[in-house]
PDB file of C-alpha atoms in Angstrom:
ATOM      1  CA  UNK Y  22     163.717  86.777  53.031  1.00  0.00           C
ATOM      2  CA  UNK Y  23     161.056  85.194  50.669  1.00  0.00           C
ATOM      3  CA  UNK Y  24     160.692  82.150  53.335  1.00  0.00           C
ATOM      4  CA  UNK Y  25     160.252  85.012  55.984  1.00  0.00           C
ATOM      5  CA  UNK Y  26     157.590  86.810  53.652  1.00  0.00           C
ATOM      6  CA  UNK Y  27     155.665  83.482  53.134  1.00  0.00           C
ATOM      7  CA  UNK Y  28     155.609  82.709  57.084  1.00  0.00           C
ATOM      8  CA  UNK Y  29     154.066  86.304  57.791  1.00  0.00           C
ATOM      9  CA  UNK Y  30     151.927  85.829  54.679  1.00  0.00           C
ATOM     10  CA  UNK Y  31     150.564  82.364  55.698  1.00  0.00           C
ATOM     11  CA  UNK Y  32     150.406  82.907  59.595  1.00  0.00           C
ATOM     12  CA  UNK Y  33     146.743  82.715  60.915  1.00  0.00           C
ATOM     13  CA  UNK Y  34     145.309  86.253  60.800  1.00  0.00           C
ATOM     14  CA  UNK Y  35     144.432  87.516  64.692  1.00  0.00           C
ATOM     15  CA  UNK Y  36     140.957  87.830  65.472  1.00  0.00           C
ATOM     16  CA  UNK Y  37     140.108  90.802  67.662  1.00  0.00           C
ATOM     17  CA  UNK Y  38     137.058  90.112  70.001  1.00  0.00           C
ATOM     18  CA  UNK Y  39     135.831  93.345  69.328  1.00  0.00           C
ATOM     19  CA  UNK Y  40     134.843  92.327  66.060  1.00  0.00           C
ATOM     20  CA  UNK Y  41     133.595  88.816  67.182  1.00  0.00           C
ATOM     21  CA  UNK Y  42     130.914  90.509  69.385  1.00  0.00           C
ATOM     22  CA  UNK Y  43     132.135  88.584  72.157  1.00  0.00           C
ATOM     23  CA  UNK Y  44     133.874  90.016  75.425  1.00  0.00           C
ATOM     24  CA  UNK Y  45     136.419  89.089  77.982  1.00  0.00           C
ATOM     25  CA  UNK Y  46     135.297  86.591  80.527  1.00  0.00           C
ATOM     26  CA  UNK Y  47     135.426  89.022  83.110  1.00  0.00           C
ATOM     27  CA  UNK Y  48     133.123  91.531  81.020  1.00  0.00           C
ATOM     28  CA  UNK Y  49     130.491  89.530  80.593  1.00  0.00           C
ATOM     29  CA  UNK Y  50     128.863  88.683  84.280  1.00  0.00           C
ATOM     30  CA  UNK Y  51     128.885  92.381  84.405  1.00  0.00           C
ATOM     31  CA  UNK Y  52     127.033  93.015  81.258  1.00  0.00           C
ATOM     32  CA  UNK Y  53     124.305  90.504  82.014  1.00  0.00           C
ATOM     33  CA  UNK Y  54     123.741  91.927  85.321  1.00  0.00           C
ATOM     34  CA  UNK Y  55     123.519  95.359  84.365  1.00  0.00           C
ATOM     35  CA  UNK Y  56     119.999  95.400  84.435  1.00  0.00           C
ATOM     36  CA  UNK Y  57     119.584  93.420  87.209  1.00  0.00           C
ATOM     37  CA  UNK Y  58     121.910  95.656  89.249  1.00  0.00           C
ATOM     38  CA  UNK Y  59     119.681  98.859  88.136  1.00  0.00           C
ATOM     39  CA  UNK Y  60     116.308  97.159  88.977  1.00  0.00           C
ATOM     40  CA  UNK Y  61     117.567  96.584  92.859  1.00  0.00           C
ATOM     41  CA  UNK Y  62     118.825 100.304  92.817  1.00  0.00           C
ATOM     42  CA  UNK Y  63     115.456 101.222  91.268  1.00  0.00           C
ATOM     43  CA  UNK Y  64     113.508  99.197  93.981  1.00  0.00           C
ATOM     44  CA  UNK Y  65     114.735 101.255  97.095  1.00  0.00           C
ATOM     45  CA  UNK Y  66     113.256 104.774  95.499  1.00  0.00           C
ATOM     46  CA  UNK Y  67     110.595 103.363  94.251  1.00  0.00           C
ATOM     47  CA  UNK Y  68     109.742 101.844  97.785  1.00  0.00           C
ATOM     48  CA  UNK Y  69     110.706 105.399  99.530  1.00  0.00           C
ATOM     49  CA  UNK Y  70     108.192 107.432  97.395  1.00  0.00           C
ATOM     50  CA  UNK Y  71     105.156 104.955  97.676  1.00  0.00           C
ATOM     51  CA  UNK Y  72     106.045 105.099 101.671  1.00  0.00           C
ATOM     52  CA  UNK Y  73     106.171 108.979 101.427  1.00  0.00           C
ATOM     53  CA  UNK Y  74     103.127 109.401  99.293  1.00  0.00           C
ATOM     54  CA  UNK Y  75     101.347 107.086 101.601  1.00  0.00           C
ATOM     55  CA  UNK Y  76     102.522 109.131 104.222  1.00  0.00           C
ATOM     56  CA  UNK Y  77     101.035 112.320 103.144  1.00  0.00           C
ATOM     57  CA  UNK Y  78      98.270 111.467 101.122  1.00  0.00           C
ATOM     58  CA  UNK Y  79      96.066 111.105 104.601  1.00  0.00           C
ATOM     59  CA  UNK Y  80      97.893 114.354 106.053  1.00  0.00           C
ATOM     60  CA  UNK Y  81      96.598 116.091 103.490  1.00  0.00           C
ATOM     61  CA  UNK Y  82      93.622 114.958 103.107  1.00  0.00           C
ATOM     62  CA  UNK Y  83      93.067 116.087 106.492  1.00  0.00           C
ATOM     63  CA  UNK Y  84      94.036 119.439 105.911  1.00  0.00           C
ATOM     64  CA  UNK Y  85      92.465 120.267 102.684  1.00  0.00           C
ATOM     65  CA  UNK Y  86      89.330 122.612 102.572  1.00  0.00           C
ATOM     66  CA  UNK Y  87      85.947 120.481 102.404  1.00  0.00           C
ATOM     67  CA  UNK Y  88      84.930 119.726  98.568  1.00  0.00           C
ATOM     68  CA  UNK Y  89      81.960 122.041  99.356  1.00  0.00           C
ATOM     69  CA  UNK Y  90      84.101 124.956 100.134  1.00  0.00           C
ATOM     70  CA  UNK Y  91      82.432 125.726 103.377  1.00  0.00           C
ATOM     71  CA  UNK Y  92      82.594 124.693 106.911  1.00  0.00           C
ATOM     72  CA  UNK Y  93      80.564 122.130 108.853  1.00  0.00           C
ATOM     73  CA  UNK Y  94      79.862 124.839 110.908  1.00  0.00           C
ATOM     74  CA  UNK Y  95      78.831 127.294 108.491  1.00  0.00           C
ATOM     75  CA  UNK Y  96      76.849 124.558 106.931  1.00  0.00           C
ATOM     76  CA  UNK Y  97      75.310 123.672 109.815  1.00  0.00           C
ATOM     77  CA  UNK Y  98      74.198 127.813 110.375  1.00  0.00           C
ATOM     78  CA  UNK Y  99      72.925 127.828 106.326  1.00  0.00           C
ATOM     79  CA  UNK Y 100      70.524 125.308 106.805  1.00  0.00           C
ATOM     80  CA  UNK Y 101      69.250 125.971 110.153  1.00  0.00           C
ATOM     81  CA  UNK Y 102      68.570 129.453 108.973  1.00  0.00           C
ATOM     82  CA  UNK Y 103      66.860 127.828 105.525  1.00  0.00           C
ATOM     83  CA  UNK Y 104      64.918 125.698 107.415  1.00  0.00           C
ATOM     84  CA  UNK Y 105      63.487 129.153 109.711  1.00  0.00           C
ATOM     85  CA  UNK Y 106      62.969 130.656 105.653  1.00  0.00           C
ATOM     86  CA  UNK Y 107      61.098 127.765 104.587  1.00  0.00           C
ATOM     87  CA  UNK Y 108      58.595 128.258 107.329  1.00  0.00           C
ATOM     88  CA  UNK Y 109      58.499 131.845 107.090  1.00  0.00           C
ATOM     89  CA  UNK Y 110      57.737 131.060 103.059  1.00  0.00           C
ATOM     90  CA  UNK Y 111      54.903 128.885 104.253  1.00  0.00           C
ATOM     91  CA  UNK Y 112      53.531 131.119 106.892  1.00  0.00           C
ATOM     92  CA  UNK Y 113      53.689 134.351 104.274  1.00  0.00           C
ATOM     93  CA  UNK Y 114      52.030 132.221 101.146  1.00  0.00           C
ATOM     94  CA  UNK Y 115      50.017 134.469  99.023  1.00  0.00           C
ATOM     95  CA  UNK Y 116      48.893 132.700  96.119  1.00  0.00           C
ATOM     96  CA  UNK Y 117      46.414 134.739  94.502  1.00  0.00           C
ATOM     97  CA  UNK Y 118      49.012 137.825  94.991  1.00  0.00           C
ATOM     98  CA  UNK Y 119      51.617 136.171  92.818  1.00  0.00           C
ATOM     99  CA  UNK Y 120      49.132 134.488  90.187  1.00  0.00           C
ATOM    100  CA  UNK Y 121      47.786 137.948  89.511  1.00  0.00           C
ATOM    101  CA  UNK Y 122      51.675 139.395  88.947  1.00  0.00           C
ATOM    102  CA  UNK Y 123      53.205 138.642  85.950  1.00  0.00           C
ATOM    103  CA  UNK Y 124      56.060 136.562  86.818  1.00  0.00           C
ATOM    104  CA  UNK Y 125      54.976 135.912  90.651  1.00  0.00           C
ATOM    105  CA  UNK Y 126      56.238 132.747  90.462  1.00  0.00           C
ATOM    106  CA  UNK Y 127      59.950 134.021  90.819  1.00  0.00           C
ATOM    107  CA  UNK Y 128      58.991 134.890  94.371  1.00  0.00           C
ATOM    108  CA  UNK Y 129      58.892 131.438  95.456  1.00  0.00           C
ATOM    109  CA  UNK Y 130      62.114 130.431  93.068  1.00  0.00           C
ATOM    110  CA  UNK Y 131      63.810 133.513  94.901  1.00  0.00           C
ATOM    111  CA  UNK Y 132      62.586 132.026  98.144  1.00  0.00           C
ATOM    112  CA  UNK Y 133      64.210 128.558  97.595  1.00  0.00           C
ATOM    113  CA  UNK Y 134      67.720 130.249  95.897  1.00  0.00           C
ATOM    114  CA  UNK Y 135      66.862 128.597  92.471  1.00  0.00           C
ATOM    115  CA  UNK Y 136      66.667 132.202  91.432  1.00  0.00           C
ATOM    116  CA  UNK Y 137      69.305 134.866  92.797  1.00  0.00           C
ATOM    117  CA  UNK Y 138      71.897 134.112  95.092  1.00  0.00           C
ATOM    118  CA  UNK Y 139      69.727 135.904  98.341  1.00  0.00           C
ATOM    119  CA  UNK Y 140      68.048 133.254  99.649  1.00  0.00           C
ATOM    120  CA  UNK Y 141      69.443 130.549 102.412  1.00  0.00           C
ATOM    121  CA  UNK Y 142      68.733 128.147 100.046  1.00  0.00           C
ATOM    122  CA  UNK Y 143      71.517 129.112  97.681  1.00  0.00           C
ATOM    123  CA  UNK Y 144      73.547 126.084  97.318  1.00  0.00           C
ATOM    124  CA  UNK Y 145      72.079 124.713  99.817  1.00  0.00           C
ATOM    125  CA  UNK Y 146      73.598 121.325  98.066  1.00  0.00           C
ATOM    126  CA  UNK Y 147      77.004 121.785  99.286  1.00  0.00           C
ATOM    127  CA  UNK Y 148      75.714 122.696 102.841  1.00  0.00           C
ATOM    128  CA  UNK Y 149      73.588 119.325 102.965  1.00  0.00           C
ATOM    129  CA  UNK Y 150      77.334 117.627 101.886  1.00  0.00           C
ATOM    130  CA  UNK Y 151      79.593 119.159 104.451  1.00  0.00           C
ATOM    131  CA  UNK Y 152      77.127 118.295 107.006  1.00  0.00           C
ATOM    132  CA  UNK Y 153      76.902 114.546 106.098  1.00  0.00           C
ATOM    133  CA  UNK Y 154      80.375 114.238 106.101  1.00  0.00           C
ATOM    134  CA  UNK Y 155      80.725 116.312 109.865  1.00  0.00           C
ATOM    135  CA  UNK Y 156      80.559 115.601 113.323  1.00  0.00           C
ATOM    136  CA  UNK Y 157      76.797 117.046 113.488  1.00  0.00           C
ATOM    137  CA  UNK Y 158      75.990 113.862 111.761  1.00  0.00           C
ATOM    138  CA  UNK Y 159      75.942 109.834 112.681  1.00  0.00           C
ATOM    139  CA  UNK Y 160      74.286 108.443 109.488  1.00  0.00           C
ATOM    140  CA  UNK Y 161      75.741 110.016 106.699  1.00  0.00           C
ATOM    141  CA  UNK Y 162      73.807 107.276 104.722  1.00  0.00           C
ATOM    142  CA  UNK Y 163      70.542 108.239 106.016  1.00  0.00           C
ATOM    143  CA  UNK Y 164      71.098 111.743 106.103  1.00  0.00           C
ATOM    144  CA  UNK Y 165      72.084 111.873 102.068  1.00  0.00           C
ATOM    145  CA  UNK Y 166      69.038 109.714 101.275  1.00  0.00           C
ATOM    146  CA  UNK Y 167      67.104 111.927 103.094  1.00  0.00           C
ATOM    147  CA  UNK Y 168      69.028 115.198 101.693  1.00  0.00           C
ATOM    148  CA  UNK Y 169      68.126 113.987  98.393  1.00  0.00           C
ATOM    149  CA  UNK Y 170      64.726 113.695  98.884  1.00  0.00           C
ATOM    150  CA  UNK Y 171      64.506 116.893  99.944  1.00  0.00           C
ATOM    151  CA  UNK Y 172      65.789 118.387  97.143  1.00  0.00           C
ATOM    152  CA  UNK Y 173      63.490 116.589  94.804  1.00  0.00           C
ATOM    153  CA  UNK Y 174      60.854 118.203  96.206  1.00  0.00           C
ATOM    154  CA  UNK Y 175      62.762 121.237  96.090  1.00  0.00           C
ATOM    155  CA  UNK Y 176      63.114 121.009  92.238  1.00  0.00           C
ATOM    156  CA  UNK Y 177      59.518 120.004  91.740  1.00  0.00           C
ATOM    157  CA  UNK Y 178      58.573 123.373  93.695  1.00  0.00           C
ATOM    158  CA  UNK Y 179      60.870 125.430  91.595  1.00  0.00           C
ATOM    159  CA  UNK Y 180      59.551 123.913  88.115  1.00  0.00           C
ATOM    160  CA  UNK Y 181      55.988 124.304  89.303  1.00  0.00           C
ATOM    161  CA  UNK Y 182      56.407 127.970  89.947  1.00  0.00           C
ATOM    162  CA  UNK Y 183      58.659 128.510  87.096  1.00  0.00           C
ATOM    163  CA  UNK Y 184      55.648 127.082  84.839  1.00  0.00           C
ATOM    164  CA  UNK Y 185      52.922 129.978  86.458  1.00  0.00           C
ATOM    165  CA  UNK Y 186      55.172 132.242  84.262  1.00  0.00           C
ATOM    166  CA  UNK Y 187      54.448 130.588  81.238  1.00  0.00           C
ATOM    167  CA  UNK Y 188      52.185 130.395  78.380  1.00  0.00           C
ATOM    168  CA  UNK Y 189      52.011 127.416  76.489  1.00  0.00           C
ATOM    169  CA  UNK Y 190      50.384 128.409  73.879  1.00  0.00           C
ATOM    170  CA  UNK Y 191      47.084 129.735  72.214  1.00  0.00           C
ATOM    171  CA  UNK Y 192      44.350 127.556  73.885  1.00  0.00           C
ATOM    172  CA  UNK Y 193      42.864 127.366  77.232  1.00  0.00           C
ATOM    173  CA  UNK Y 194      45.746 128.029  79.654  1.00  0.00           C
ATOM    174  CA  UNK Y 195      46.117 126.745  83.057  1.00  0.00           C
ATOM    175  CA  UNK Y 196      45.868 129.275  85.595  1.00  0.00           C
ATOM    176  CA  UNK Y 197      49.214 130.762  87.526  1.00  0.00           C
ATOM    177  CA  UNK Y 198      46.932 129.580  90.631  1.00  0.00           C
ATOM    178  CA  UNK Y 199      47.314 126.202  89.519  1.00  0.00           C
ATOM    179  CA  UNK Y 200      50.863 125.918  89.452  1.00  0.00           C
ATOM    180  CA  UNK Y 201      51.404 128.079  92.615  1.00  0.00           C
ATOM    181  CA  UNK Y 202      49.313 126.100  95.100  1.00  0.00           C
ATOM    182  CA  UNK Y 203      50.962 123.176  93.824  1.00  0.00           C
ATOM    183  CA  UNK Y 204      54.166 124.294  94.175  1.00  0.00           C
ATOM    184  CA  UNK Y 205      52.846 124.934  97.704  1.00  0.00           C
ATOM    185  CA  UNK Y 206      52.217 121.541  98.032  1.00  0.00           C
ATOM    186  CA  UNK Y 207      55.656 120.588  97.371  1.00  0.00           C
ATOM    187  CA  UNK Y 208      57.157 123.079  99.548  1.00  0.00           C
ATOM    188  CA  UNK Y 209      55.045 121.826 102.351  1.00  0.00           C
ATOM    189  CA  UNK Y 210      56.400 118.519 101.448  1.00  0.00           C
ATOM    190  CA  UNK Y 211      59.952 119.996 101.955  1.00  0.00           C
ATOM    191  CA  UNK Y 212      59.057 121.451 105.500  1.00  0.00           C
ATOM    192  CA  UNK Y 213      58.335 117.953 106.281  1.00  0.00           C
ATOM    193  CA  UNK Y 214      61.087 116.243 105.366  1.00  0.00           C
ATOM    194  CA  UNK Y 215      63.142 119.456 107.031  1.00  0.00           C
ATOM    195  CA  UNK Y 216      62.031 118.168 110.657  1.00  0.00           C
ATOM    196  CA  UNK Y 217      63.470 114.809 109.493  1.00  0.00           C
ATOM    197  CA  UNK Y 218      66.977 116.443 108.515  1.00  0.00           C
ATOM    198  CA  UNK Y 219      66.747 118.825 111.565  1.00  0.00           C
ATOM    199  CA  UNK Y 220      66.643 115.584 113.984  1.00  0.00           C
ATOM    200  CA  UNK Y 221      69.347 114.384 112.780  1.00  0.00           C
ATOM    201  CA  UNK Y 222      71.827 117.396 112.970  1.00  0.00           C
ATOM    202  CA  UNK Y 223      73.423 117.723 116.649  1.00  0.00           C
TER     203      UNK Y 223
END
């Protein structure tokens, strides 16, 4: 019995490979290729949504409203009747009647919808976008350059009459007339570049 204890005592202790870290032939390909196998299952969904997002990115870009929020043809009705207002403004200046009120100039803001929301101009922006970006129009290009000279004039109009308002201090002031008829002058710039914009709507 003692030689039996010393053979069990001196046999080579077994090593499981649990504890070596390693793994069964047959487990390892499987490990190293784990990632490799999820990668090609990845690659086919990954394919499928770029092909459906491709898919419906133009469909619905074709559907969606216009940025502006309004038609080409409403756009197309704002301006034409902005561009009757702006002659009408012209035709109906009174210059000396709004330098003698106190605040005339708002008439002329009102008049190009920098002031209230009445006036045809009101937004007139987004309008001058759908439009470029329509049917009614063959050179967008030309017609934005053209768009935004308009409304630089526009703006130069509105701060001229917005300064007949105001007094600058306790010298010599410059008279509302001033401002007004220059404002004028811009606003007969505008008319101008109008007959541009209208000959290039269809």
């Amino acid at each position: 019995s003692s030689s039996l204890k010393m053979m069990k005592t001196n046999s080579p202790p077994i090593i499981s490979s649990s504890t070596t870290g390693h793994h069964p032939p047959s487990d390892g390909p499987e490990i190293q290729q784990s990632p490799r196998r999820q990668l090609l299952f990845q690659i086919p969904k990954m394919a499928a949504t770029l092909a459906t997002a491709t898919i419906m990115l133009p469909h619905g870009a074709c559907n969606a409203a216009p940025t502006s929020g309004i038609t080409a043809d409403s756009a197309k009705d704002q301006w034409k009747q902005a561009s009757t207002q702006l002659d009408d403004l012209l035709l109906n200046w009174s210059t000396e009647k709004w330098a003698a009120e106190v605040g005339g100039g708002d008439t002329i803001r009102q008049k190009l919808g920098t002031q209230g929301a009445t006036s045809s101009f009101f937004q007139i922006e987004k309008a001058f976008k759908a439009l470029r970006d329509s049917e009614y129009v063959d050179d967008g290009i030309e017609f934005q350059e053209t768009t935004e000279e308009f409304m630089d004039a526009l703006y130069r109009a509105d701060s001229l009459a917005s300064s007949s308002n105001n007094k600058t201090g306790s010298g010599k002031q410059t008279p509302p007339a001033v401002f007004i008829e220059q404002s004028r002058e811009e606003v007969i710039k505008m008319q101008g570049i109008a007959k541009k914009l209208n000959a290039m709507v269809k």
